[in-house]
Amino acid sequence: MSAQERLTDALYGAGWGTVRKLPEPVAVRLGRTIADLTWKQRGKGVLRLESNYARVVPDAGPERLAELSRAGMRSYLRYWMESFRLPAWSAERIADGLDVKDLHHLNDGMAAGKGVVLALPHLANWDLAGAWVTTRLGIPFTTVAERLKPETLYDRFVAYREGLGMEVLPHSGGSAFGTLARRLRDGGLVCLVADRDLSASGVEVDFFGETARMPAGPALLAQQTGARLLPATLWYDGPMMRGRVHPPVEVPGSGTRPEKTSVMTQALADAFASGIADHPEDWHMLQRLWVKDLDPPRDPAAAREKDQKGTS
């Protein structure tokens, strides 16, 4: 383990060990202070967040984008402060921490007995939403987690989420899809954060007017198992968090599997976009997402500029 990896692991360990013990007002102030300091430093993550917001709010000028990125960092640190403290929250606190609209879509799907895939973007606090599902609704579920470095940090995240009642599978390794399919065939619930492709082989979708890639897994699981595919979105509203379960994404009646997957993933992207557009400051996307950012040669303007440099 490198020195940087040891430091990263120690910082997260301190968060779960120390922040959870702080009085809530102190934790809130600490999170906001860290967010504002990070925002003022204008590092890569903040600049990327601002660039992503420019796609979501295309008519925003520099001042508005700066306001959004500051609010976005505060929302992001709120997520971390809450997550560090969630293991110490009472069941009542978790149950009262989220209000969900159109929950009947989830209840009806579970009652049908064919399983449900709940797909959501990086909005607000998806860990709190998961804890709410296991605590308030009493529904266990399975999810996947990106393998982080060092391995001890990944183990911390797995232990943290398992402590909230989730079954956590590693994203890499190739066995997650089969296990998820089995859980669905048994009538279970699978929850997946699905607005960013981690495989570099995702489905291309139109997202805020530009091409992005999103994972094919949710659509493929629904097709293969007959499970209901439900998009969900979250947002902060003062001290509360609120959410919405969107109507089911249907499997097209015709077309090849890739064609069906493309249509269904686009429907997910559209539902995600509606929630993100309503609450952009709660979308914690500090990474590259759009194809133009991931693959500059796909950007005609960037390609022309490269060609011009090559001939100058």
PDB file of C-alpha atoms in Angstrom:
ATOM      1  CA  MET A   1       0.000   0.000   0.000  1.00  0.00           C
ATOM      2  CA  SER A   2       1.384   3.394  -0.989  1.00  0.00           C
ATOM      3  CA  ALA A   3       1.683   6.318   1.419  1.00  0.00           C
ATOM      4  CA  GLN A   4      -1.175   8.084  -0.401  1.00  0.00           C
ATOM      5  CA  GLU A   5      -3.394   5.022  -0.062  1.00  0.00           C
ATOM      6  CA  ARG A   6      -2.615   4.740   3.645  1.00  0.00           C
ATOM      7  CA  LEU A   7      -3.495   8.416   4.098  1.00  0.00           C
ATOM      8  CA  THR A   8      -6.770   8.018   2.189  1.00  0.00           C
ATOM      9  CA  ASP A   9      -7.754   5.001   4.251  1.00  0.00           C
ATOM     10  CA  ALA A  10      -6.858   6.800   7.492  1.00  0.00           C
ATOM     11  CA  LEU A  11      -8.927   9.858   6.563  1.00  0.00           C
ATOM     12  CA  TYR A  12     -12.030   7.813   5.813  1.00  0.00           C
ATOM     13  CA  GLY A  13     -11.469   5.799   8.963  1.00  0.00           C
ATOM     14  CA  ALA A  14     -11.297   9.029  10.956  1.00  0.00           C
ATOM     15  CA  GLY A  15     -14.512  10.186   9.322  1.00  0.00           C
ATOM     16  CA  TRP A  16     -16.457   7.117  10.386  1.00  0.00           C
ATOM     17  CA  GLY A  17     -14.763   7.012  13.771  1.00  0.00           C
ATOM     18  CA  THR A  18     -14.800  10.707  14.698  1.00  0.00           C
ATOM     19  CA  VAL A  19     -17.465  12.580  12.716  1.00  0.00           C
ATOM     20  CA  ARG A  20     -20.171  10.150  13.818  1.00  0.00           C
ATOM     21  CA  LYS A  21     -19.477  11.148  17.435  1.00  0.00           C
ATOM     22  CA  LEU A  22     -19.749  14.903  16.865  1.00  0.00           C
ATOM     23  CA  PRO A  23     -22.880  16.818  17.859  1.00  0.00           C
ATOM     24  CA  GLU A  24     -24.958  17.285  14.724  1.00  0.00           C
ATOM     25  CA  PRO A  25     -24.625  21.104  14.546  1.00  0.00           C
ATOM     26  CA  VAL A  26     -20.851  20.739  14.754  1.00  0.00           C
ATOM     27  CA  ALA A  27     -20.810  18.114  11.992  1.00  0.00           C
ATOM     28  CA  VAL A  28     -22.990  20.332   9.788  1.00  0.00           C
ATOM     29  CA  ARG A  29     -20.678  23.314  10.260  1.00  0.00           C
ATOM     30  CA  LEU A  30     -17.614  21.158   9.647  1.00  0.00           C
ATOM     31  CA  GLY A  31     -19.044  19.837   6.394  1.00  0.00           C
ATOM     32  CA  ARG A  32     -19.942  23.301   5.160  1.00  0.00           C
ATOM     33  CA  THR A  33     -16.503  24.660   6.102  1.00  0.00           C
ATOM     34  CA  ILE A  34     -14.707  21.868   4.229  1.00  0.00           C
ATOM     35  CA  ALA A  35     -17.012  22.369   1.241  1.00  0.00           C
ATOM     36  CA  ASP A  36     -16.353  26.103   1.060  1.00  0.00           C
ATOM     37  CA  LEU A  37     -12.589  25.699   1.447  1.00  0.00           C
ATOM     38  CA  THR A  38     -12.531  23.047  -1.273  1.00  0.00           C
ATOM     39  CA  TRP A  39     -14.660  25.211  -3.550  1.00  0.00           C
ATOM     40  CA  LYS A  40     -12.370  28.210  -3.105  1.00  0.00           C
ATOM     41  CA  GLN A  41      -9.330  26.137  -4.089  1.00  0.00           C
ATOM     42  CA  ARG A  42     -10.896  25.492  -7.534  1.00  0.00           C
ATOM     43  CA  GLY A  43      -9.370  22.040  -7.847  1.00  0.00           C
ATOM     44  CA  LYS A  44     -10.067  19.494 -10.589  1.00  0.00           C
ATOM     45  CA  GLY A  45     -13.161  18.107  -8.914  1.00  0.00           C
ATOM     46  CA  VAL A  46     -14.789  21.523  -8.488  1.00  0.00           C
ATOM     47  CA  LEU A  47     -13.961  22.539 -12.052  1.00  0.00           C
ATOM     48  CA  ARG A  48     -15.370  19.269 -13.381  1.00  0.00           C
ATOM     49  CA  LEU A  49     -18.523  19.717 -11.291  1.00  0.00           C
ATOM     50  CA  GLU A  50     -18.932  23.217 -12.743  1.00  0.00           C
ATOM     51  CA  SER A  51     -18.358  21.931 -16.258  1.00  0.00           C
ATOM     52  CA  ASN A  52     -21.016  19.273 -15.759  1.00  0.00           C
ATOM     53  CA  TYR A  53     -23.458  21.841 -14.404  1.00  0.00           C
ATOM     54  CA  ALA A  54     -22.882  23.906 -17.546  1.00  0.00           C
ATOM     55  CA  ARG A  55     -24.516  21.065 -19.520  1.00  0.00           C
ATOM     56  CA  VAL A  56     -27.423  20.817 -17.090  1.00  0.00           C
ATOM     57  CA  VAL A  57     -28.054  24.578 -16.969  1.00  0.00           C
ATOM     58  CA  PRO A  58     -26.850  25.735 -20.405  1.00  0.00           C
ATOM     59  CA  ASP A  59     -28.043  29.324 -20.005  1.00  0.00           C
ATOM     60  CA  ALA A  60     -26.113  29.843 -16.756  1.00  0.00           C
ATOM     61  CA  GLY A  61     -23.374  32.460 -16.831  1.00  0.00           C
ATOM     62  CA  PRO A  62     -20.103  32.284 -14.879  1.00  0.00           C
ATOM     63  CA  GLU A  63     -21.606  33.724 -11.701  1.00  0.00           C
ATOM     64  CA  ARG A  64     -24.535  31.307 -11.721  1.00  0.00           C
ATOM     65  CA  LEU A  65     -22.228  28.344 -12.381  1.00  0.00           C
ATOM     66  CA  ALA A  66     -20.014  29.425  -9.487  1.00  0.00           C
ATOM     67  CA  GLU A  67     -23.064  29.601  -7.221  1.00  0.00           C
ATOM     68  CA  LEU A  68     -24.158  26.162  -8.376  1.00  0.00           C
ATOM     69  CA  SER A  69     -20.748  24.595  -7.830  1.00  0.00           C
ATOM     70  CA  ARG A  70     -20.533  26.074  -4.339  1.00  0.00           C
ATOM     71  CA  ALA A  71     -23.999  24.746  -3.499  1.00  0.00           C
ATOM     72  CA  GLY A  72     -23.018  21.452  -5.106  1.00  0.00           C
ATOM     73  CA  MET A  73     -19.940  21.085  -2.919  1.00  0.00           C
ATOM     74  CA  ARG A  74     -22.008  21.856   0.169  1.00  0.00           C
ATOM     75  CA  SER A  75     -24.510  19.199  -0.870  1.00  0.00           C
ATOM     76  CA  TYR A  76     -21.672  16.742  -1.543  1.00  0.00           C
ATOM     77  CA  LEU A  77     -20.102  17.312   1.889  1.00  0.00           C
ATOM     78  CA  ARG A  78     -23.530  17.019   3.465  1.00  0.00           C
ATOM     79  CA  TYR A  79     -23.716  13.573   1.882  1.00  0.00           C
ATOM     80  CA  TRP A  80     -20.369  12.648   3.469  1.00  0.00           C
ATOM     81  CA  MET A  81     -21.192  14.071   6.897  1.00  0.00           C
ATOM     82  CA  GLU A  82     -24.500  12.189   6.911  1.00  0.00           C
ATOM     83  CA  SER A  83     -22.870   9.004   5.670  1.00  0.00           C
ATOM     84  CA  PHE A  84     -20.207   9.096   8.373  1.00  0.00           C
ATOM     85  CA  ARG A  85     -22.962   9.533  10.965  1.00  0.00           C
ATOM     86  CA  LEU A  86     -25.567   7.123   9.525  1.00  0.00           C
ATOM     87  CA  PRO A  87     -24.308   4.067  11.473  1.00  0.00           C
ATOM     88  CA  ALA A  88     -25.123   5.943  14.685  1.00  0.00           C
ATOM     89  CA  TRP A  89     -28.595   7.100  13.607  1.00  0.00           C
ATOM     90  CA  SER A  90     -31.567   5.444  15.238  1.00  0.00           C
ATOM     91  CA  ALA A  91     -34.079   3.502  13.164  1.00  0.00           C
ATOM     92  CA  GLU A  92     -36.597   6.283  13.829  1.00  0.00           C
ATOM     93  CA  ARG A  93     -34.201   8.954  12.570  1.00  0.00           C
ATOM     94  CA  ILE A  94     -33.563   7.015   9.374  1.00  0.00           C
ATOM     95  CA  ALA A  95     -37.258   6.304   8.839  1.00  0.00           C
ATOM     96  CA  ASP A  96     -38.138   9.979   9.280  1.00  0.00           C
ATOM     97  CA  GLY A  97     -35.258  11.249   7.149  1.00  0.00           C
ATOM     98  CA  LEU A  98     -36.819  10.632   3.736  1.00  0.00           C
ATOM     99  CA  ASP A  99     -40.192  11.278   2.138  1.00  0.00           C
ATOM    100  CA  VAL A 100     -40.850   9.485  -1.166  1.00  0.00           C
ATOM    101  CA  LYS A 101     -43.435  10.330  -3.814  1.00  0.00           C
ATOM    102  CA  ASP A 102     -45.097   7.633  -5.917  1.00  0.00           C
ATOM    103  CA  LEU A 103     -43.803   4.845  -3.703  1.00  0.00           C
ATOM    104  CA  HIS A 104     -46.622   2.664  -5.040  1.00  0.00           C
ATOM    105  CA  HIS A 105     -44.467   1.889  -8.089  1.00  0.00           C
ATOM    106  CA  LEU A 106     -41.975   0.114  -5.827  1.00  0.00           C
ATOM    107  CA  ASN A 107     -44.606  -1.538  -3.651  1.00  0.00           C
ATOM    108  CA  ASP A 108     -46.543  -2.793  -6.679  1.00  0.00           C
ATOM    109  CA  GLY A 109     -43.356  -4.136  -8.237  1.00  0.00           C
ATOM    110  CA  MET A 110     -42.365  -6.027  -5.118  1.00  0.00           C
ATOM    111  CA  ALA A 111     -45.899  -7.402  -4.720  1.00  0.00           C
ATOM    112  CA  ALA A 112     -45.770  -8.783  -8.274  1.00  0.00           C
ATOM    113  CA  GLY A 113     -43.067 -11.187  -7.109  1.00  0.00           C
ATOM    114  CA  LYS A 114     -40.760 -10.860 -10.126  1.00  0.00           C
ATOM    115  CA  GLY A 115     -38.201  -8.576  -8.534  1.00  0.00           C
ATOM    116  CA  VAL A 116     -37.451  -4.879  -8.953  1.00  0.00           C
ATOM    117  CA  VAL A 117     -34.400  -3.054 -10.281  1.00  0.00           C
ATOM    118  CA  LEU A 118     -34.303   0.423  -8.736  1.00  0.00           C
ATOM    119  CA  ALA A 119     -31.892   2.652 -10.679  1.00  0.00           C
ATOM    120  CA  LEU A 120     -30.847   6.109  -9.524  1.00  0.00           C
ATOM    121  CA  PRO A 121     -28.247   8.790 -10.245  1.00  0.00           C
ATOM    122  CA  HIS A 122     -25.709  10.361  -7.879  1.00  0.00           C
ATOM    123  CA  LEU A 123     -28.305  12.680  -6.343  1.00  0.00           C
ATOM    124  CA  ALA A 124     -28.381  13.697  -2.657  1.00  0.00           C
ATOM    125  CA  ASN A 125     -27.703  10.748  -0.309  1.00  0.00           C
ATOM    126  CA  TRP A 126     -28.310   7.361  -1.917  1.00  0.00           C
ATOM    127  CA  ASP A 127     -26.900   5.602   1.163  1.00  0.00           C
ATOM    128  CA  LEU A 128     -29.574   7.190   3.342  1.00  0.00           C
ATOM    129  CA  ALA A 129     -32.174   6.161   0.763  1.00  0.00           C
ATOM    130  CA  GLY A 130     -30.888   2.588   0.969  1.00  0.00           C
ATOM    131  CA  ALA A 131     -30.980   2.613   4.755  1.00  0.00           C
ATOM    132  CA  TRP A 132     -34.544   3.979   4.559  1.00  0.00           C
ATOM    133  CA  VAL A 133     -35.588   1.093   2.296  1.00  0.00           C
ATOM    134  CA  THR A 134     -34.211  -1.516   4.699  1.00  0.00           C
ATOM    135  CA  THR A 135     -35.432   0.287   7.834  1.00  0.00           C
ATOM    136  CA  ARG A 136     -38.742   1.969   6.967  1.00  0.00           C
ATOM    137  CA  LEU A 137     -39.929  -0.486   4.315  1.00  0.00           C
ATOM    138  CA  GLY A 138     -38.215  -3.553   5.752  1.00  0.00           C
ATOM    139  CA  ILE A 139     -37.023  -4.624   2.301  1.00  0.00           C
ATOM    140  CA  PRO A 140     -33.475  -6.025   2.036  1.00  0.00           C
ATOM    141  CA  PHE A 141     -31.696  -5.399  -1.235  1.00  0.00           C
ATOM    142  CA  THR A 142     -28.531  -6.099  -3.165  1.00  0.00           C
ATOM    143  CA  THR A 143     -26.241  -3.510  -4.728  1.00  0.00           C
ATOM    144  CA  VAL A 144     -22.766  -3.273  -6.219  1.00  0.00           C
ATOM    145  CA  ALA A 145     -19.789  -1.137  -5.225  1.00  0.00           C
ATOM    146  CA  GLU A 146     -16.793   0.029  -7.218  1.00  0.00           C
ATOM    147  CA  ARG A 147     -13.578  -1.589  -6.049  1.00  0.00           C
ATOM    148  CA  LEU A 148     -11.570   1.176  -4.425  1.00  0.00           C
ATOM    149  CA  LYS A 149      -7.907   1.412  -3.608  1.00  0.00           C
ATOM    150  CA  PRO A 150      -6.559   0.596  -1.134  1.00  0.00           C
ATOM    151  CA  GLU A 151      -8.458  -2.638  -0.579  1.00  0.00           C
ATOM    152  CA  THR A 152      -8.905  -1.705   3.064  1.00  0.00           C
ATOM    153  CA  LEU A 153     -10.939   1.342   1.965  1.00  0.00           C
ATOM    154  CA  TYR A 154     -13.188  -0.842  -0.171  1.00  0.00           C
ATOM    155  CA  ASP A 155     -13.622  -3.135   2.837  1.00  0.00           C
ATOM    156  CA  ARG A 156     -14.650  -0.129   4.945  1.00  0.00           C
ATOM    157  CA  PHE A 157     -17.343   0.843   2.436  1.00  0.00           C
ATOM    158  CA  VAL A 158     -18.644  -2.708   2.213  1.00  0.00           C
ATOM    159  CA  ALA A 159     -18.807  -3.028   6.006  1.00  0.00           C
ATOM    160  CA  TYR A 160     -20.507   0.369   6.277  1.00  0.00           C
ATOM    161  CA  ARG A 161     -23.209  -0.474   3.727  1.00  0.00           C
ATOM    162  CA  GLU A 162     -23.704  -3.990   5.024  1.00  0.00           C
ATOM    163  CA  GLY A 163     -24.197  -2.433   8.454  1.00  0.00           C
ATOM    164  CA  LEU A 164     -27.089  -0.476   6.954  1.00  0.00           C
ATOM    165  CA  GLY A 165     -28.726  -3.699   5.784  1.00  0.00           C
ATOM    166  CA  MET A 166     -27.475  -3.963   2.210  1.00  0.00           C
ATOM    167  CA  GLU A 167     -25.880  -6.902   0.429  1.00  0.00           C
ATOM    168  CA  VAL A 168     -22.865  -5.485  -1.416  1.00  0.00           C
ATOM    169  CA  LEU A 169     -21.182  -7.114  -4.412  1.00  0.00           C
ATOM    170  CA  PRO A 170     -17.945  -5.940  -6.058  1.00  0.00           C
ATOM    171  CA  HIS A 171     -18.441  -4.237  -9.425  1.00  0.00           C
ATOM    172  CA  SER A 172     -15.434  -5.966 -10.947  1.00  0.00           C
ATOM    173  CA  GLY A 173     -14.849  -9.688 -11.171  1.00  0.00           C
ATOM    174  CA  GLY A 174     -17.671 -10.679 -13.507  1.00  0.00           C
ATOM    175  CA  SER A 175     -19.891 -12.542 -11.017  1.00  0.00           C
ATOM    176  CA  ALA A 176     -22.067  -9.631  -9.858  1.00  0.00           C
ATOM    177  CA  PHE A 177     -24.539  -9.804 -12.763  1.00  0.00           C
ATOM    178  CA  GLY A 178     -25.337 -13.466 -12.170  1.00  0.00           C
ATOM    179  CA  THR A 179     -25.892 -12.919  -8.456  1.00  0.00           C
ATOM    180  CA  LEU A 180     -28.119  -9.902  -9.109  1.00  0.00           C
ATOM    181  CA  ALA A 181     -30.162 -11.942 -11.594  1.00  0.00           C
ATOM    182  CA  ARG A 182     -30.653 -14.699  -9.025  1.00  0.00           C
ATOM    183  CA  ARG A 183     -31.818 -12.197  -6.404  1.00  0.00           C
ATOM    184  CA  LEU A 184     -34.351 -10.799  -8.866  1.00  0.00           C
ATOM    185  CA  ARG A 185     -35.649 -14.212  -9.892  1.00  0.00           C
ATOM    186  CA  ASP A 186     -36.268 -14.844  -6.199  1.00  0.00           C
ATOM    187  CA  GLY A 187     -38.443 -11.724  -6.143  1.00  0.00           C
ATOM    188  CA  GLY A 188     -35.837  -9.507  -4.516  1.00  0.00           C
ATOM    189  CA  LEU A 189     -34.820  -5.874  -4.858  1.00  0.00           C
ATOM    190  CA  VAL A 190     -31.670  -4.661  -6.598  1.00  0.00           C
ATOM    191  CA  CYS A 191     -30.588  -1.010  -6.248  1.00  0.00           C
ATOM    192  CA  LEU A 192     -28.009   0.426  -8.656  1.00  0.00           C
ATOM    193  CA  VAL A 193     -26.481   3.878  -9.023  1.00  0.00           C
ATOM    194  CA  ALA A 194     -26.618   4.036 -12.805  1.00  0.00           C
ATOM    195  CA  ASP A 195     -25.750   7.445 -14.233  1.00  0.00           C
ATOM    196  CA  ARG A 196     -22.047   6.775 -14.836  1.00  0.00           C
ATOM    197  CA  ASP A 197     -20.577   3.856 -16.761  1.00  0.00           C
ATOM    198  CA  LEU A 198     -17.625   2.215 -15.018  1.00  0.00           C
ATOM    199  CA  SER A 199     -16.947  -0.370 -17.716  1.00  0.00           C
ATOM    200  CA  ALA A 200     -16.129   1.901 -20.705  1.00  0.00           C
ATOM    201  CA  SER A 201     -18.587  -0.230 -22.688  1.00  0.00           C
ATOM    202  CA  GLY A 202     -21.847   1.349 -21.654  1.00  0.00           C
ATOM    203  CA  VAL A 203     -24.850   2.396 -23.708  1.00  0.00           C
ATOM    204  CA  GLU A 204     -24.707   5.756 -25.449  1.00  0.00           C
ATOM    205  CA  VAL A 205     -27.627   8.023 -24.527  1.00  0.00           C
ATOM    206  CA  ASP A 206     -28.674  11.584 -25.165  1.00  0.00           C
ATOM    207  CA  PHE A 207     -28.203  13.390 -21.872  1.00  0.00           C
ATOM    208  CA  PHE A 208     -28.900  17.112 -21.722  1.00  0.00           C
ATOM    209  CA  GLY A 209     -28.383  17.346 -25.476  1.00  0.00           C
ATOM    210  CA  GLU A 210     -25.027  15.560 -25.662  1.00  0.00           C
ATOM    211  CA  THR A 211     -23.908  11.945 -25.827  1.00  0.00           C
ATOM    212  CA  ALA A 212     -23.039  10.191 -22.573  1.00  0.00           C
ATOM    213  CA  ARG A 213     -22.538   6.550 -21.644  1.00  0.00           C
ATOM    214  CA  MET A 214     -24.587   4.812 -18.985  1.00  0.00           C
ATOM    215  CA  PRO A 215     -24.406   1.209 -17.789  1.00  0.00           C
ATOM    216  CA  ALA A 216     -26.422  -1.431 -19.617  1.00  0.00           C
ATOM    217  CA  GLY A 217     -26.851  -3.554 -16.481  1.00  0.00           C
ATOM    218  CA  PRO A 218     -30.256  -2.295 -15.266  1.00  0.00           C
ATOM    219  CA  ALA A 219     -31.916  -2.790 -18.652  1.00  0.00           C
ATOM    220  CA  LEU A 220     -30.260  -6.165 -19.230  1.00  0.00           C
ATOM    221  CA  LEU A 221     -31.299  -7.428 -15.791  1.00  0.00           C
ATOM    222  CA  ALA A 222     -34.907  -6.410 -16.428  1.00  0.00           C
ATOM    223  CA  GLN A 223     -34.927  -8.140 -19.807  1.00  0.00           C
ATOM    224  CA  GLN A 224     -33.282 -11.317 -18.580  1.00  0.00           C
ATOM    225  CA  THR A 225     -35.293 -11.793 -15.395  1.00  0.00           C
ATOM    226  CA  GLY A 226     -38.642 -10.094 -16.032  1.00  0.00           C
ATOM    227  CA  ALA A 227     -38.024  -7.748 -13.088  1.00  0.00           C
ATOM    228  CA  ARG A 228     -39.616  -4.301 -13.069  1.00  0.00           C
ATOM    229  CA  LEU A 229     -37.174  -1.465 -13.871  1.00  0.00           C
ATOM    230  CA  LEU A 230     -37.851   1.709 -11.899  1.00  0.00           C
ATOM    231  CA  PRO A 231     -35.890   4.980 -12.066  1.00  0.00           C
ATOM    232  CA  ALA A 232     -35.689   6.995  -8.842  1.00  0.00           C
ATOM    233  CA  THR A 233     -34.424  10.477  -8.048  1.00  0.00           C
ATOM    234  CA  LEU A 234     -33.552  12.209  -4.764  1.00  0.00           C
ATOM    235  CA  TRP A 235     -33.050  15.760  -3.529  1.00  0.00           C
ATOM    236  CA  TYR A 236     -32.458  17.702  -0.342  1.00  0.00           C
ATOM    237  CA  ASP A 237     -35.220  19.913   1.035  1.00  0.00           C
ATOM    238  CA  GLY A 238     -33.966  21.721   4.109  1.00  0.00           C
ATOM    239  CA  PRO A 239     -33.258  19.174   6.860  1.00  0.00           C
ATOM    240  CA  MET A 240     -35.244  16.525   4.962  1.00  0.00           C
ATOM    241  CA  MET A 241     -34.408  14.456   1.926  1.00  0.00           C
ATOM    242  CA  ARG A 242     -37.121  13.747  -0.589  1.00  0.00           C
ATOM    243  CA  GLY A 243     -37.402  11.320  -3.451  1.00  0.00           C
ATOM    244  CA  ARG A 244     -39.558  10.126  -6.283  1.00  0.00           C
ATOM    245  CA  VAL A 245     -40.028   6.681  -7.798  1.00  0.00           C
ATOM    246  CA  HIS A 246     -40.711   7.172 -11.496  1.00  0.00           C
ATOM    247  CA  PRO A 247     -43.047   4.981 -13.594  1.00  0.00           C
ATOM    248  CA  PRO A 248     -41.673   1.647 -14.804  1.00  0.00           C
ATOM    249  CA  VAL A 249     -39.443   1.470 -17.860  1.00  0.00           C
ATOM    250  CA  GLU A 250     -41.065  -1.086 -20.119  1.00  0.00           C
ATOM    251  CA  VAL A 251     -39.203  -3.654 -22.202  1.00  0.00           C
ATOM    252  CA  PRO A 252     -39.870  -2.857 -25.890  1.00  0.00           C
ATOM    253  CA  GLY A 253     -42.023  -5.414 -27.644  1.00  0.00           C
ATOM    254  CA  SER A 254     -39.692  -5.742 -30.610  1.00  0.00           C
ATOM    255  CA  GLY A 255     -36.068  -5.319 -31.554  1.00  0.00           C
ATOM    256  CA  THR A 256     -32.788  -7.024 -30.766  1.00  0.00           C
ATOM    257  CA  ARG A 257     -31.454  -7.161 -27.217  1.00  0.00           C
ATOM    258  CA  PRO A 258     -29.001  -4.284 -27.878  1.00  0.00           C
ATOM    259  CA  GLU A 259     -31.817  -2.227 -29.398  1.00  0.00           C
ATOM    260  CA  LYS A 260     -34.094  -2.868 -26.436  1.00  0.00           C
ATOM    261  CA  THR A 261     -31.266  -2.072 -24.038  1.00  0.00           C
ATOM    262  CA  SER A 262     -30.605   1.220 -25.819  1.00  0.00           C
ATOM    263  CA  VAL A 263     -34.261   2.280 -25.634  1.00  0.00           C
ATOM    264  CA  MET A 264     -34.567   1.351 -21.965  1.00  0.00           C
ATOM    265  CA  THR A 265     -31.304   3.016 -20.938  1.00  0.00           C
ATOM    266  CA  GLN A 266     -32.384   6.188 -22.733  1.00  0.00           C
ATOM    267  CA  ALA A 267     -35.620   6.120 -20.726  1.00  0.00           C
ATOM    268  CA  LEU A 268     -33.558   5.888 -17.532  1.00  0.00           C
ATOM    269  CA  ALA A 269     -31.394   8.797 -18.685  1.00  0.00           C
ATOM    270  CA  ASP A 270     -34.489  10.895 -19.354  1.00  0.00           C
ATOM    271  CA  ALA A 271     -35.861  10.210 -15.867  1.00  0.00           C
ATOM    272  CA  PHE A 272     -32.485  11.002 -14.299  1.00  0.00           C
ATOM    273  CA  ALA A 273     -32.265  14.232 -16.307  1.00  0.00           C
ATOM    274  CA  SER A 274     -35.652  15.396 -15.051  1.00  0.00           C
ATOM    275  CA  GLY A 275     -34.563  14.996 -11.429  1.00  0.00           C
ATOM    276  CA  ILE A 276     -31.133  16.527 -12.006  1.00  0.00           C
ATOM    277  CA  ALA A 277     -32.578  19.516 -13.857  1.00  0.00           C
ATOM    278  CA  ASP A 278     -34.921  20.222 -10.935  1.00  0.00           C
ATOM    279  CA  HIS A 279     -32.123  19.971  -8.343  1.00  0.00           C
ATOM    280  CA  PRO A 280     -28.758  20.355 -10.102  1.00  0.00           C
ATOM    281  CA  GLU A 281     -26.920  21.349  -6.910  1.00  0.00           C
ATOM    282  CA  ASP A 282     -27.669  17.899  -5.441  1.00  0.00           C
ATOM    283  CA  TRP A 283     -26.072  16.022  -8.359  1.00  0.00           C
ATOM    284  CA  HIS A 284     -22.642  14.968  -7.110  1.00  0.00           C
ATOM    285  CA  MET A 285     -20.894  14.295 -10.412  1.00  0.00           C
ATOM    286  CA  LEU A 286     -17.270  15.359  -9.950  1.00  0.00           C
ATOM    287  CA  GLN A 287     -16.048  13.034 -12.707  1.00  0.00           C
ATOM    288  CA  ARG A 288     -16.086  13.081 -16.495  1.00  0.00           C
ATOM    289  CA  LEU A 289     -19.359  11.785 -17.883  1.00  0.00           C
ATOM    290  CA  TRP A 290     -20.010  12.979 -21.431  1.00  0.00           C
ATOM    291  CA  VAL A 291     -18.334  11.270 -24.373  1.00  0.00           C
ATOM    292  CA  LYS A 292     -16.743  14.534 -25.505  1.00  0.00           C
ATOM    293  CA  ASP A 293     -14.910  14.696 -22.192  1.00  0.00           C
ATOM    294  CA  LEU A 294     -14.031  11.003 -22.068  1.00  0.00           C
ATOM    295  CA  ASP A 295     -13.055  10.664 -25.728  1.00  0.00           C
ATOM    296  CA  PRO A 296     -11.995  14.052 -27.173  1.00  0.00           C
ATOM    297  CA  PRO A 297     -11.630  12.715 -30.756  1.00  0.00           C
ATOM    298  CA  ARG A 298     -15.421  12.219 -30.712  1.00  0.00           C
ATOM    299  CA  ASP A 299     -15.722  16.009 -30.406  1.00  0.00           C
ATOM    300  CA  PRO A 300     -15.572  17.479 -33.953  1.00  0.00           C
ATOM    301  CA  ALA A 301     -14.227  20.815 -32.690  1.00  0.00           C
ATOM    302  CA  ALA A 302     -11.448  19.076 -30.734  1.00  0.00           C
ATOM    303  CA  ALA A 303     -10.623  16.911 -33.737  1.00  0.00           C
ATOM    304  CA  ARG A 304     -10.366  19.958 -36.021  1.00  0.00           C
ATOM    305  CA  GLU A 305      -8.118  21.710 -33.507  1.00  0.00           C
ATOM    306  CA  LYS A 306      -5.860  18.643 -33.325  1.00  0.00           C
ATOM    307  CA  ASP A 307      -5.690  18.459 -37.120  1.00  0.00           C
ATOM    308  CA  GLN A 308      -4.798  22.132 -37.351  1.00  0.00           C
ATOM    309  CA  LYS A 309      -2.014  21.721 -34.805  1.00  0.00           C
ATOM    310  CA  GLY A 310      -0.721  18.730 -36.723  1.00  0.00           C
ATOM    311  CA  THR A 311      -0.416  20.733 -39.943  1.00  0.00           C
ATOM    312  CA  SER A 312       0.960  23.965 -38.491  1.00  0.00           C
TER     313      SER A 312
END
